[in-house]
């Protein structure tokens, strides 16, 4: 798939873009809650706030960017239909946003995608192609499909309308924490292509400029952190490493998110599958939130660093909850 155009790479995404995206998607998408558990706060020695995106329609934040993108399409573009690649969350976001607008949607998904994500995408009316070589050849394949069908590609993270839509998560965090009279100290964000991370950081930095914002990636899939260090798009240190974070396996960050992040002074970290399993259990038991592995990775990082976050106001973005029943039960039963 082609990355953002040169014009898109040159422009950033501003707080105003995110505010406009929030107004644009408001008729279709409601805010998700910022949850806390006083007993857990006492045990950890900090004030922990959970942004519960699994409670969003389609079960993840991805609906925000897809809705903002499709809302801005011309009549001609709508008539062509939309095309996307996704392991599941962007797929459902595009499928629902397209359905609401009466637009045809076709989604390319890996054969290894969780069954629940495939089933829910089809239930939303999208045509699903399961592609065996998804992780090695998806870009050229989806470009070929676009040429053959004329359908417009909706990139999952490398487009300003997508980043601005995802930034509404940060806008809601800033508003909800402000209403509580809280100053945010640290924010942990699940990170893959970077659309959520840079959208959230742009929104929060406007309201809490001193907040430390961390992008958290699966071990071995640290392509965003490595790209920041080198100043150019590169792959992770061990991209073939197995992980059950299917939502966070993009082989490299987007050009646009990387260009935004390079100017923001963000921090980065990783978490292993073994770190994430107890985080999924904490979310289920203490917040009644069902999180998929990639959605819980920020919580895993925050719990690992709790001793270094004492007395802070810490926000964890839980990005999604589309997890197969067996995967979830196995994870939480082991801890």
Short mmCIF file of C-alpha atoms in Angstrom, two decimals:
data_model
loop_
_atom_site.label_atom_id
_atom_site.label_comp_id
_atom_site.label_asym_id
_atom_site.label_seq_id
_atom_site.Cartn_x
_atom_site.Cartn_y
_atom_site.Cartn_z
CA UNK A 1 0.00 0.00 0.00
CA UNK A 2 1.27 3.45 -0.84
CA UNK A 3 2.25 5.57 2.17
CA UNK A 4 1.01 9.09 2.71
CA UNK A 5 1.55 11.39 -0.25
CA UNK A 6 4.30 13.97 -0.20
CA UNK A 7 1.77 16.65 0.72
CA UNK A 8 0.51 14.52 3.60
CA UNK A 9 4.05 13.93 4.87
CA UNK A 10 4.79 17.65 4.83
CA UNK A 11 1.77 18.66 6.83
CA UNK A 12 1.30 17.75 10.43
CA UNK A 13 -1.92 17.02 12.27
CA UNK A 14 -2.89 19.88 14.55
CA UNK A 15 -5.06 20.17 17.60
CA UNK A 16 -7.57 22.04 15.42
CA UNK A 17 -7.67 19.09 13.00
CA UNK A 18 -8.54 16.82 15.92
CA UNK A 19 -11.24 19.19 17.19
CA UNK A 20 -12.76 19.28 13.70
CA UNK A 21 -12.60 15.49 13.49
CA UNK A 22 -14.41 15.26 16.84
CA UNK A 23 -17.22 17.45 15.55
CA UNK A 24 -17.37 15.48 12.30
CA UNK A 25 -17.71 12.05 13.95
CA UNK A 26 -19.90 13.14 16.87
CA UNK A 27 -23.20 12.17 15.19
CA UNK A 28 -21.95 8.59 14.89
CA UNK A 29 -19.54 7.96 17.76
CA UNK A 30 -19.96 8.61 21.47
CA UNK A 31 -17.14 9.13 23.98
CA UNK A 32 -15.78 6.20 25.93
CA UNK A 33 -15.30 6.41 29.72
CA UNK A 34 -12.16 7.13 31.70
CA UNK A 35 -12.31 4.49 34.44
CA UNK A 36 -10.50 4.10 37.74
CA UNK A 37 -10.48 1.71 40.67
CA UNK A 38 -9.66 3.30 44.06
CA UNK A 39 -8.55 0.00 45.58
CA UNK A 40 -6.10 -0.63 42.75
CA UNK A 41 -4.84 2.94 43.02
CA UNK A 42 -4.06 2.34 46.68
CA UNK A 43 -2.24 -0.92 45.95
CA UNK A 44 -0.14 0.67 43.22
CA UNK A 45 0.52 3.99 44.92
CA UNK A 46 -0.65 6.10 41.99
CA UNK A 47 -3.85 7.29 40.35
CA UNK A 48 -4.50 5.08 37.33
CA UNK A 49 -7.09 6.07 34.72
CA UNK A 50 -8.13 3.64 31.98
CA UNK A 51 -9.43 4.92 28.65
CA UNK A 52 -11.76 2.08 27.73
CA UNK A 53 -11.86 1.89 23.92
CA UNK A 54 -13.13 -1.73 23.98
CA UNK A 55 -16.46 -0.10 24.88
CA UNK A 56 -16.45 1.77 21.57
CA UNK A 57 -18.66 0.52 18.76
CA UNK A 58 -16.77 -2.26 16.88
CA UNK A 59 -14.71 -2.76 20.05
CA UNK A 60 -11.76 -0.49 19.30
CA UNK A 61 -10.62 3.08 18.60
CA UNK A 62 -10.26 2.35 14.88
CA UNK A 63 -13.83 3.40 14.11
CA UNK A 64 -12.86 7.00 14.89
CA UNK A 65 -10.29 7.41 12.13
CA UNK A 66 -12.28 5.42 9.59
CA UNK A 67 -15.39 7.51 10.23
CA UNK A 68 -13.47 10.77 9.90
CA UNK A 69 -11.80 9.60 6.68
CA UNK A 70 -15.00 8.44 5.02
CA UNK A 71 -16.95 11.51 6.13
CA UNK A 72 -14.54 13.64 4.08
CA UNK A 73 -14.79 11.66 0.83
CA UNK A 74 -16.12 13.29 -2.30
CA UNK A 75 -19.20 11.93 -4.05
CA UNK A 76 -16.97 10.51 -6.77
CA UNK A 77 -14.78 8.69 -4.25
CA UNK A 78 -17.79 7.29 -2.44
CA UNK A 79 -19.03 5.81 -5.68
CA UNK A 80 -15.77 3.90 -6.12
CA UNK A 81 -16.02 2.15 -2.77
CA UNK A 82 -13.27 1.70 -0.18
CA UNK A 83 -10.54 -0.88 0.28
CA UNK A 84 -8.46 -1.58 3.38
CA UNK A 85 -6.03 -4.06 4.86
CA UNK A 86 -6.30 -4.99 8.52
CA UNK A 87 -5.84 -7.79 11.02
CA UNK A 88 -9.30 -6.91 12.30
CA UNK A 89 -9.89 -3.64 14.15
CA UNK A 90 -9.39 -1.23 11.24
CA UNK A 91 -11.39 -3.72 9.16
CA UNK A 92 -14.42 -3.37 11.40
CA UNK A 93 -14.05 0.39 11.63
CA UNK A 94 -13.96 0.79 7.86
CA UNK A 95 -16.78 -1.71 7.39
CA UNK A 96 -19.15 0.10 9.77
CA UNK A 97 -18.25 3.59 8.58
CA UNK A 98 -18.78 2.49 4.97
CA UNK A 99 -22.07 0.79 5.79
CA UNK A 100 -23.41 3.95 7.44
CA UNK A 101 -22.50 5.94 4.35
CA UNK A 102 -23.88 3.40 1.86
CA UNK A 103 -20.41 2.68 0.47
CA UNK A 104 -19.06 -0.66 -0.68
CA UNK A 105 -16.16 -1.94 1.43
CA UNK A 106 -13.62 -4.65 0.69
CA UNK A 107 -11.13 -5.72 3.37
CA UNK A 108 -7.94 -7.77 2.99
CA UNK A 109 -7.18 -9.73 6.15
CA UNK A 110 -4.48 -12.28 7.04
CA UNK A 111 -5.47 -15.93 7.18
CA UNK A 112 -4.25 -15.84 10.79
CA UNK A 113 -6.68 -13.09 11.82
CA UNK A 114 -8.75 -13.93 14.91
CA UNK A 115 -12.00 -15.57 13.86
CA UNK A 116 -14.04 -13.10 15.88
CA UNK A 117 -12.59 -10.18 13.89
CA UNK A 118 -13.25 -11.84 10.54
CA UNK A 119 -16.80 -12.76 11.49
CA UNK A 120 -17.64 -9.30 12.80
CA UNK A 121 -16.21 -7.61 9.71
CA UNK A 122 -18.35 -9.77 7.43
CA UNK A 123 -21.38 -9.15 9.64
CA UNK A 124 -20.98 -5.42 8.98
CA UNK A 125 -21.44 -6.06 5.26
CA UNK A 126 -17.86 -5.85 4.02
CA UNK A 127 -16.41 -8.30 1.52
CA UNK A 128 -13.43 -10.02 3.19
CA UNK A 129 -10.43 -11.42 1.32
CA UNK A 130 -8.29 -13.75 3.44
CA UNK A 131 -4.76 -13.44 2.08
CA UNK A 132 -2.08 -15.99 2.94
CA UNK A 133 0.91 -13.71 2.29
CA UNK A 134 -0.55 -10.76 4.20
CA UNK A 135 2.51 -9.80 6.26
CA UNK A 136 5.04 -10.16 3.42
CA UNK A 137 3.10 -8.90 0.41
CA UNK A 138 0.00 -6.99 1.50
CA UNK A 139 1.07 -3.61 0.10
CA UNK A 140 1.55 -4.75 -3.49
CA UNK A 141 -1.52 -6.98 -3.30
CA UNK A 142 -3.86 -4.26 -2.13
CA UNK A 143 -2.48 -1.80 -4.69
CA UNK A 144 -3.21 -4.39 -7.37
CA UNK A 145 -6.78 -4.81 -6.10
CA UNK A 146 -7.21 -1.02 -6.08
CA UNK A 147 -6.02 -0.76 -9.69
CA UNK A 148 -8.32 -3.56 -10.80
CA UNK A 149 -11.43 -2.32 -8.97
CA UNK A 150 -10.92 1.43 -8.74
CA UNK A 151 -11.64 1.28 -5.02
CA UNK A 152 -10.03 3.90 -2.75
CA UNK A 153 -7.49 2.63 -0.21
CA UNK A 154 -8.15 3.62 3.41
CA UNK A 155 -4.75 3.39 5.10
CA UNK A 156 -4.93 2.26 8.75
CA UNK A 157 -2.55 4.94 10.06
CA UNK A 158 -0.63 6.86 7.38
CA UNK A 159 -3.16 9.58 6.53
CA UNK A 160 -3.94 12.88 8.30
CA UNK A 161 -7.68 12.20 8.50
CA UNK A 162 -6.99 8.86 10.18
CA UNK A 163 -4.54 10.36 12.67
CA UNK A 164 -6.92 13.23 13.47
CA UNK A 165 -9.77 10.79 14.04
CA UNK A 166 -7.68 8.67 16.40
CA UNK A 167 -6.65 11.87 18.16
CA UNK A 168 -10.19 12.28 19.46
CA UNK A 169 -9.23 9.62 22.03
CA UNK A 170 -6.72 12.10 23.44
CA UNK A 171 -9.21 14.94 23.23
CA UNK A 172 -11.63 12.97 25.43
CA UNK A 173 -8.86 12.04 27.89
CA UNK A 174 -7.90 15.70 28.27
CA UNK A 175 -11.53 16.75 28.76
CA UNK A 176 -12.38 13.99 31.25
CA UNK A 177 -9.22 14.42 33.34
CA UNK A 178 -9.70 18.18 33.31
CA UNK A 179 -13.25 17.79 34.57
CA UNK A 180 -11.81 15.82 37.50
CA UNK A 181 -9.31 18.60 38.19
CA UNK A 182 -6.36 16.32 37.43
CA UNK A 183 -3.01 17.10 35.82
CA UNK A 184 -1.83 14.17 33.71
CA UNK A 185 1.72 13.02 34.42
CA UNK A 186 2.14 9.96 32.17
CA UNK A 187 0.22 8.32 29.31
CA UNK A 188 0.78 4.80 27.92
CA UNK A 189 -0.45 4.12 24.38
CA UNK A 190 -0.43 0.84 22.40
CA UNK A 191 1.69 1.45 19.30
CA UNK A 192 2.08 -0.13 15.89
CA UNK A 193 1.81 2.10 12.82
CA UNK A 194 1.56 5.17 15.04
CA UNK A 195 -1.79 6.73 14.17
CA UNK A 196 -3.20 6.36 17.68
CA UNK A 197 0.03 7.35 19.42
CA UNK A 198 0.56 10.56 17.47
CA UNK A 199 -3.11 11.53 17.47
CA UNK A 200 -3.33 11.08 21.25
CA UNK A 201 -0.03 12.86 21.89
CA UNK A 202 -1.02 15.84 19.74
CA UNK A 203 -4.30 16.24 21.61
CA UNK A 204 -2.94 15.74 25.12
CA UNK A 205 0.12 17.94 24.67
CA UNK A 206 -2.21 20.85 23.90
CA UNK A 207 -3.81 20.51 27.34
CA UNK A 208 -0.97 18.89 29.32
CA UNK A 209 2.30 19.97 27.67
CA UNK A 210 4.48 18.44 30.40
CA UNK A 211 2.90 14.97 30.28
CA UNK A 212 5.25 12.08 29.49
CA UNK A 213 3.75 10.04 26.66
CA UNK A 214 4.96 6.51 25.94
CA UNK A 215 4.34 4.34 22.90
CA UNK A 216 4.37 0.65 23.88
CA UNK A 217 5.16 -2.08 21.34
CA UNK A 218 5.44 -5.87 21.55
CA UNK A 219 8.95 -7.20 22.14
CA UNK A 220 10.74 -7.60 18.82
CA UNK A 221 8.14 -5.48 17.02
CA UNK A 222 9.72 -2.20 18.14
CA UNK A 223 9.78 -0.64 14.69
CA UNK A 224 8.46 2.74 15.84
CA UNK A 225 11.04 3.15 18.59
CA UNK A 226 13.87 2.09 16.25
CA UNK A 227 12.60 4.44 13.53
CA UNK A 228 12.58 7.34 16.00
CA UNK A 229 16.15 6.54 17.03
CA UNK A 230 17.39 6.36 13.44
CA UNK A 231 15.21 9.17 12.08
CA UNK A 232 13.79 7.06 9.26
CA UNK A 233 11.31 4.24 8.76
CA UNK A 234 12.79 0.85 9.65
CA UNK A 235 11.50 -2.52 10.79
CA UNK A 236 11.57 -3.85 14.34
CA UNK A 237 14.53 -5.64 15.90
CA UNK A 238 12.92 -9.08 15.53
CA UNK A 239 9.83 -8.73 13.29
CA UNK A 240 9.38 -12.49 12.99
CA UNK A 241 9.12 -12.97 16.75
CA UNK A 242 5.84 -14.66 17.70
CA UNK A 243 3.37 -12.51 19.65
CA UNK A 244 -0.32 -12.80 20.38
CA UNK A 245 -0.67 -9.03 19.85
CA UNK A 246 -2.15 -9.47 16.37
CA UNK A 247 -3.27 -5.82 16.30
CA UNK A 248 0.31 -4.52 16.76
CA UNK A 249 2.24 -6.35 14.06
CA UNK A 250 2.65 -3.66 11.41
CA UNK A 251 6.21 -4.20 10.11
CA UNK A 252 7.00 -0.49 10.05
CA UNK A 253 5.49 2.85 11.13
CA UNK A 254 3.77 5.26 8.80
CA UNK A 255 5.67 8.18 7.29
CA UNK A 256 3.19 10.72 8.63
CA UNK A 257 3.04 9.39 12.22
CA UNK A 258 6.84 9.16 12.29
CA UNK A 259 7.25 12.75 11.10
CA UNK A 260 4.84 13.93 13.80
CA UNK A 261 6.47 11.85 16.53
CA UNK A 262 10.00 13.03 15.72
CA UNK A 263 9.08 16.51 16.97
CA UNK A 264 7.18 15.46 20.09
CA UNK A 265 9.80 13.98 22.41
CA UNK A 266 7.90 10.76 23.06
CA UNK A 267 9.14 7.82 25.11
CA UNK A 268 8.96 4.19 24.08
CA UNK A 269 8.92 0.78 25.69
CA UNK A 270 8.07 -2.84 25.00
CA UNK A 271 6.11 -5.58 26.73
CA UNK A 272 6.21 -9.34 26.31
CA UNK A 273 3.25 -11.67 25.99
CA UNK A 274 4.02 -12.80 29.55
CA UNK A 275 3.72 -9.18 30.71
CA UNK A 276 0.43 -8.66 28.89
CA UNK A 277 -1.45 -11.68 30.26
CA UNK A 278 -1.66 -10.37 33.86
CA UNK A 279 -2.57 -6.93 32.52
CA UNK A 280 -5.55 -8.46 30.72
CA UNK A 281 -6.61 -10.01 34.02
CA UNK A 282 -6.28 -6.72 35.92
CA UNK A 283 -8.42 -4.99 33.32
CA UNK A 284 -11.06 -7.70 33.54
CA UNK A 285 -11.14 -7.99 37.34
CA UNK A 286 -10.58 -4.38 38.42
CA UNK A 287 -12.25 -2.49 35.58
CA UNK A 288 -14.62 -5.06 34.05
CA UNK A 289 -12.99 -4.36 30.67
CA UNK A 290 -12.30 -7.20 28.24
CA UNK A 291 -9.11 -6.29 26.40
CA UNK A 292 -7.38 -8.01 23.52
CA UNK A 293 -3.63 -8.55 23.97
CA UNK A 294 -2.56 -5.54 21.90
CA UNK A 295 -5.16 -3.41 23.64
CA UNK A 296 -3.74 -4.30 27.06
CA UNK A 297 -0.08 -3.64 26.27
CA UNK A 298 -0.14 -0.12 27.72
CA UNK A 299 -1.50 -1.49 31.00
CA UNK A 300 1.27 -4.10 31.00
CA UNK A 301 3.91 -1.38 30.68
CA UNK A 302 2.32 0.78 33.38
CA UNK A 303 2.15 -2.12 35.83
CA UNK A 304 5.81 -2.99 35.17
CA UNK A 305 6.82 0.62 35.87
CA UNK A 306 4.47 1.24 38.78
CA UNK A 307 7.32 1.70 41.28
CA UNK A 308 8.64 4.53 39.12
CA UNK A 309 5.22 6.19 38.78
CA UNK A 310 4.46 6.72 42.46
CA UNK A 311 1.96 9.52 43.22
CA UNK A 312 1.49 10.24 39.53
CA UNK A 313 -1.72 10.56 37.53
CA UNK A 314 -1.27 7.86 34.91
CA UNK A 315 -3.51 7.29 31.88
CA UNK A 316 -3.52 3.94 30.11
CA UNK A 317 -5.19 3.76 26.70
CA UNK A 318 -6.79 0.35 26.24
CA UNK A 319 -7.19 0.38 22.50
CA UNK A 320 -9.35 -2.66 21.73
CA UNK A 321 -11.22 -5.67 23.01
CA UNK A 322 -11.76 -7.92 20.00
CA UNK A 323 -10.27 -11.11 21.34
CA UNK A 324 -11.20 -14.73 20.72
CA UNK A 325 -12.77 -16.33 23.77
CA UNK A 326 -10.16 -19.09 24.07
CA UNK A 327 -7.24 -16.63 23.85
CA UNK A 328 -8.74 -14.43 26.55
CA UNK A 329 -9.56 -17.29 28.91
CA UNK A 330 -6.11 -18.83 28.54
CA UNK A 331 -4.46 -15.49 29.30
CA UNK A 332 -6.41 -14.65 32.42
CA UNK A 333 -6.45 -18.19 33.85
CA UNK A 334 -2.66 -18.32 33.89
CA UNK A 335 -2.43 -15.42 36.35
#
